[in-house]
mmCIF file of C-alpha atoms in Angstrom:
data_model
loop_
_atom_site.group_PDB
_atom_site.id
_atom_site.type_symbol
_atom_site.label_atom_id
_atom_site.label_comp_id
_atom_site.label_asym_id
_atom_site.label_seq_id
_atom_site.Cartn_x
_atom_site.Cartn_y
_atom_site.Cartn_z
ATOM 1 C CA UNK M 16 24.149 -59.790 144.347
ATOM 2 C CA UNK M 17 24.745 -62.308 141.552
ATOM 3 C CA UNK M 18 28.005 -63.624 142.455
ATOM 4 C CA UNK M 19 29.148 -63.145 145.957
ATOM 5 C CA UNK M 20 32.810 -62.830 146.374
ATOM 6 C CA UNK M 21 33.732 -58.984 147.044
ATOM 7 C CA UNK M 22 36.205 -59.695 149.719
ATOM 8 C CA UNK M 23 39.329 -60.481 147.367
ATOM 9 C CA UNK M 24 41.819 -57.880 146.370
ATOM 10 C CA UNK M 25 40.793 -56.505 143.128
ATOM 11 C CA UNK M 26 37.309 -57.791 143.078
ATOM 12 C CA UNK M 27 36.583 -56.103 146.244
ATOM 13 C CA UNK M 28 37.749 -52.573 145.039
ATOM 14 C CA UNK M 29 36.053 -53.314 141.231
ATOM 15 C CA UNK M 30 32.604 -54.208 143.408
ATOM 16 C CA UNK M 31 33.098 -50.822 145.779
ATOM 17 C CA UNK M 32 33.892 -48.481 143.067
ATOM 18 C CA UNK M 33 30.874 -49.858 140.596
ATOM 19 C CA UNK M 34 29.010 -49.398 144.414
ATOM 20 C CA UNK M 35 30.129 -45.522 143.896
ATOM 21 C CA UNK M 36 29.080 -45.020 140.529
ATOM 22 C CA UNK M 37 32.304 -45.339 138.437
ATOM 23 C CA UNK M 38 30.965 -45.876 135.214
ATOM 24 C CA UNK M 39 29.211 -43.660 133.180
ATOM 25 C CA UNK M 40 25.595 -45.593 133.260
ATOM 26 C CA UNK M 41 22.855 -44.276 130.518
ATOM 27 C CA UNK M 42 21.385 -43.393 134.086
ATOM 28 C CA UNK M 43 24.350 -40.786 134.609
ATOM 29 C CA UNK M 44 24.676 -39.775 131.221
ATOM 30 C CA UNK M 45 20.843 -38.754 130.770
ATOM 31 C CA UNK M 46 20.730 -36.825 134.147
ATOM 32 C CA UNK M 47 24.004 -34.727 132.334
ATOM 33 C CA UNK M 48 22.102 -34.600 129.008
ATOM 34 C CA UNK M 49 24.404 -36.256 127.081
ATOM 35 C CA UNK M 50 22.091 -39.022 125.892
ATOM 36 C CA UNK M 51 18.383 -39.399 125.165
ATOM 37 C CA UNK M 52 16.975 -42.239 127.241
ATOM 38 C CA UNK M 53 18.205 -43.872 130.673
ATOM 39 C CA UNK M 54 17.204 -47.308 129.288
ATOM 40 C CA UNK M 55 19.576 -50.364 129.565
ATOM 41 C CA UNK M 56 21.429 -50.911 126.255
ATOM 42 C CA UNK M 57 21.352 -54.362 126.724
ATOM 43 C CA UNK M 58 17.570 -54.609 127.727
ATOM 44 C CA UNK M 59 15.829 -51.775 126.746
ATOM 45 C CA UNK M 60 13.403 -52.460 129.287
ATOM 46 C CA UNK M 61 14.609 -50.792 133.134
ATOM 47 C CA UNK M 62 16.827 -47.597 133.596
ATOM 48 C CA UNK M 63 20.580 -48.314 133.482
ATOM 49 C CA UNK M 64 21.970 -47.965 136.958
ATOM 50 C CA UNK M 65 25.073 -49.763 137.847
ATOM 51 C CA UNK M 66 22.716 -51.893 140.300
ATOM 52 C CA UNK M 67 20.268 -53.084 137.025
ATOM 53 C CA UNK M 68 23.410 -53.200 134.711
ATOM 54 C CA UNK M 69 25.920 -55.577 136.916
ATOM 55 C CA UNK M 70 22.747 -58.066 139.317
ATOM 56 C CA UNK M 71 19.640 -56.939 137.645
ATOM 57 C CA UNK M 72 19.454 -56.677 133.957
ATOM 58 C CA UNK M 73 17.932 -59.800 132.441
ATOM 59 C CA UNK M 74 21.341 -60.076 129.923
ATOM 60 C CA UNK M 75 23.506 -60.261 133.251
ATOM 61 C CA UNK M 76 20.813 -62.826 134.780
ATOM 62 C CA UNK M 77 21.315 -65.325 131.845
ATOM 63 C CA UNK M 78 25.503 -64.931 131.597
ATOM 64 C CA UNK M 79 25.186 -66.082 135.655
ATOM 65 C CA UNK M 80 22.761 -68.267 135.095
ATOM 66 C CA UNK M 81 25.517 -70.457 132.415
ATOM 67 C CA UNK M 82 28.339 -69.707 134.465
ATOM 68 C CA UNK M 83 26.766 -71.181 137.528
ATOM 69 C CA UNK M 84 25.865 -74.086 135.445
ATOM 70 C CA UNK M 85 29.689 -74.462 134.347
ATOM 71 C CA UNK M 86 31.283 -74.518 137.611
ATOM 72 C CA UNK M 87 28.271 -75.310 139.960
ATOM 73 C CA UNK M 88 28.608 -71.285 141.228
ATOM 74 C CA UNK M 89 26.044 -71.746 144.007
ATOM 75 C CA UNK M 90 28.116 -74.678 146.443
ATOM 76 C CA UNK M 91 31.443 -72.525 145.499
ATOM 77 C CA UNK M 92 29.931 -69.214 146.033
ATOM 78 C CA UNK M 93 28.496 -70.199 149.593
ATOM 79 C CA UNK M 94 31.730 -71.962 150.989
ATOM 80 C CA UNK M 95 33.831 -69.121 149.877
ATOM 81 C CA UNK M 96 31.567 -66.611 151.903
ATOM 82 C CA UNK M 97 32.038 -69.478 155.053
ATOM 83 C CA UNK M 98 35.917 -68.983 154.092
ATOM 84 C CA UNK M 99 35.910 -73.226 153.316
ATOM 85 C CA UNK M 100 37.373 -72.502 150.039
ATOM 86 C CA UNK M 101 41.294 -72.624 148.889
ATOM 87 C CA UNK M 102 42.795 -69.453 148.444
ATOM 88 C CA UNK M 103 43.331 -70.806 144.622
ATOM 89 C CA UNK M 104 39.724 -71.079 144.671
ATOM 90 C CA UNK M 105 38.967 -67.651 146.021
ATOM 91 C CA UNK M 106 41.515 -66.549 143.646
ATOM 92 C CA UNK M 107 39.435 -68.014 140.399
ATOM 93 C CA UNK M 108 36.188 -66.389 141.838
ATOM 94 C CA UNK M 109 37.605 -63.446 141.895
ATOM 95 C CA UNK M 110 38.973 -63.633 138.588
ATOM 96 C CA UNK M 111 35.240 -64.682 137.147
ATOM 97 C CA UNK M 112 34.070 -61.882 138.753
ATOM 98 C CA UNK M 113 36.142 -59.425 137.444
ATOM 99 C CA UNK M 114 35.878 -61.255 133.547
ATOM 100 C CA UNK M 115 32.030 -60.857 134.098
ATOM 101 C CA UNK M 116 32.007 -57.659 134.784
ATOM 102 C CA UNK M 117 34.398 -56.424 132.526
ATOM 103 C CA UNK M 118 32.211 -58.156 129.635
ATOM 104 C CA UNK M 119 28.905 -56.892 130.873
ATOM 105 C CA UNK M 120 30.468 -53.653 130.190
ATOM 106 C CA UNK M 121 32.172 -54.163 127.292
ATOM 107 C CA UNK M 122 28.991 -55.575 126.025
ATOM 108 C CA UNK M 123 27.123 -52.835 126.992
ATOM 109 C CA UNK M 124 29.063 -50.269 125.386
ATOM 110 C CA UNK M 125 29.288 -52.435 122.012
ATOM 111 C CA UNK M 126 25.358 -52.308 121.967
ATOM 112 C CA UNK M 127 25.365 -48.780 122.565
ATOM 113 C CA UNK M 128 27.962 -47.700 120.081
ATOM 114 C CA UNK M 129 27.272 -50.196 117.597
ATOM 115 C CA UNK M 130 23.951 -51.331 117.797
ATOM 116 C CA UNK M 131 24.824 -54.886 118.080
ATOM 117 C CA UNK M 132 23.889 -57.174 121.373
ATOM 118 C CA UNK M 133 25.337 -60.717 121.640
ATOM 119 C CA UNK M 134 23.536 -63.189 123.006
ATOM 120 C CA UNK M 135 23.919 -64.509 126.664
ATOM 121 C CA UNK M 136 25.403 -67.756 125.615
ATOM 122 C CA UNK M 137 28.254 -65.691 123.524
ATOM 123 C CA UNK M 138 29.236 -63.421 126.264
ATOM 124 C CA UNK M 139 29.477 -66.365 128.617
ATOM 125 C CA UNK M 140 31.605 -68.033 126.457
ATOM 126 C CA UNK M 141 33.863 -65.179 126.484
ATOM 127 C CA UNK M 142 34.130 -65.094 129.911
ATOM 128 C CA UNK M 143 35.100 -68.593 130.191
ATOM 129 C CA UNK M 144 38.042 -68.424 127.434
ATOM 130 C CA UNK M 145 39.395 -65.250 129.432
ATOM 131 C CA UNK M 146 38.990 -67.339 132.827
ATOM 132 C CA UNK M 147 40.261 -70.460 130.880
ATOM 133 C CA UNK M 148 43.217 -68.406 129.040
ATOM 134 C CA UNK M 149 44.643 -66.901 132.658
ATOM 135 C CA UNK M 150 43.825 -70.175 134.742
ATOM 136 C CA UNK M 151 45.977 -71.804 131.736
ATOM 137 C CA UNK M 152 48.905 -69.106 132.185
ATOM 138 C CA UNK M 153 48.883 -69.915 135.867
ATOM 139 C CA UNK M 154 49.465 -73.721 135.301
ATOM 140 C CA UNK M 155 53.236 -72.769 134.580
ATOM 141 C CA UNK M 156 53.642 -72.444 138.649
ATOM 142 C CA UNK M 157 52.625 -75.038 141.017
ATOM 143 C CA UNK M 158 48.937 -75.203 141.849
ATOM 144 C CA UNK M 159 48.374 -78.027 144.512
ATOM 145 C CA UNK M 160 44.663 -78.244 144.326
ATOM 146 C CA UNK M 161 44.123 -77.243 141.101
ATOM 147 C CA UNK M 162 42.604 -80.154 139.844
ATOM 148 C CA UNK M 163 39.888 -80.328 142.291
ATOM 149 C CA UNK M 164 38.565 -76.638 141.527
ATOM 150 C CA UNK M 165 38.848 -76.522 137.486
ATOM 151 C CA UNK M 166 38.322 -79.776 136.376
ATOM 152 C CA UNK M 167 35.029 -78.297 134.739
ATOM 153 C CA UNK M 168 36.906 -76.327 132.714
#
């Protein structure tokens, strides 16, 4: 997995139920005959399975790729699976998370239905404004470390 933080509230029941199948994958949708190819919409290259859409699919690679890069991912990512993180910081993982996802899949149906694929860069700046816009709202109450976690926003 990508991004490795499915122990936190509603990022651990988004991960489990996208591990059952939730979504309704070109995969699921071809086996039903409801579409005519199992290809990725965003790839075109491997079937779409919720596995290739949300840690395989070259489109999902990139976006991780330039989030890591914006908030060094990798150290974060490691100390919050060795629980040396602040729950603040937990908190804004799982919030990524969840903004990641929710974009891949947004994405992915606006390629599907419209044709149209952004590029890896655009997505990942959408993710960032949504993380940015609720990390903002959250500045009203008192967030003792918050400085040390966000600066690279």
């Amino acid at each position: 997995m990508l991004i490795g933080v499915g122990m936190f509230g509603t990022t651990g029941w988004c991960l489990s139920w996208l591990r059952q199948e939730g979504l309704n994958t070109r995969a699921k949708l071809f086996r039903f005959g409801v579409c005519d190819s199992s290809l990725c919409c965003l790839c075109e290259m491997h079937t779409e399975t919720h596995a290739h859409l949300f840690q395989e699919c070259q489109i999902t690679v990139m976006v991780c790729r330039i989030l890591r890069r914006w908030i060094e991912l990798a150290k974060c990512s490691a100390a919050v699976r060795r629980h040396r993180c602040s729950l603040m910081q937990k908190k804004f993982m799982a919030l990524l998370v969840n903004a990641m996802n929710y974009q891949i899949w947004y994405h992915r149906n606006k390629c599907r239905l419209e044709g149209v694929l952004d590029r890896p860069e655009v997505i990942a700046n959408q993710i960032k404004a949504v993380v940015r816009g609720r990390v903002q709202a959250m500045i009203r109450f008192s967030i003792p470390d918050y400085d040390r976690f966000i600066t690279c926003l």
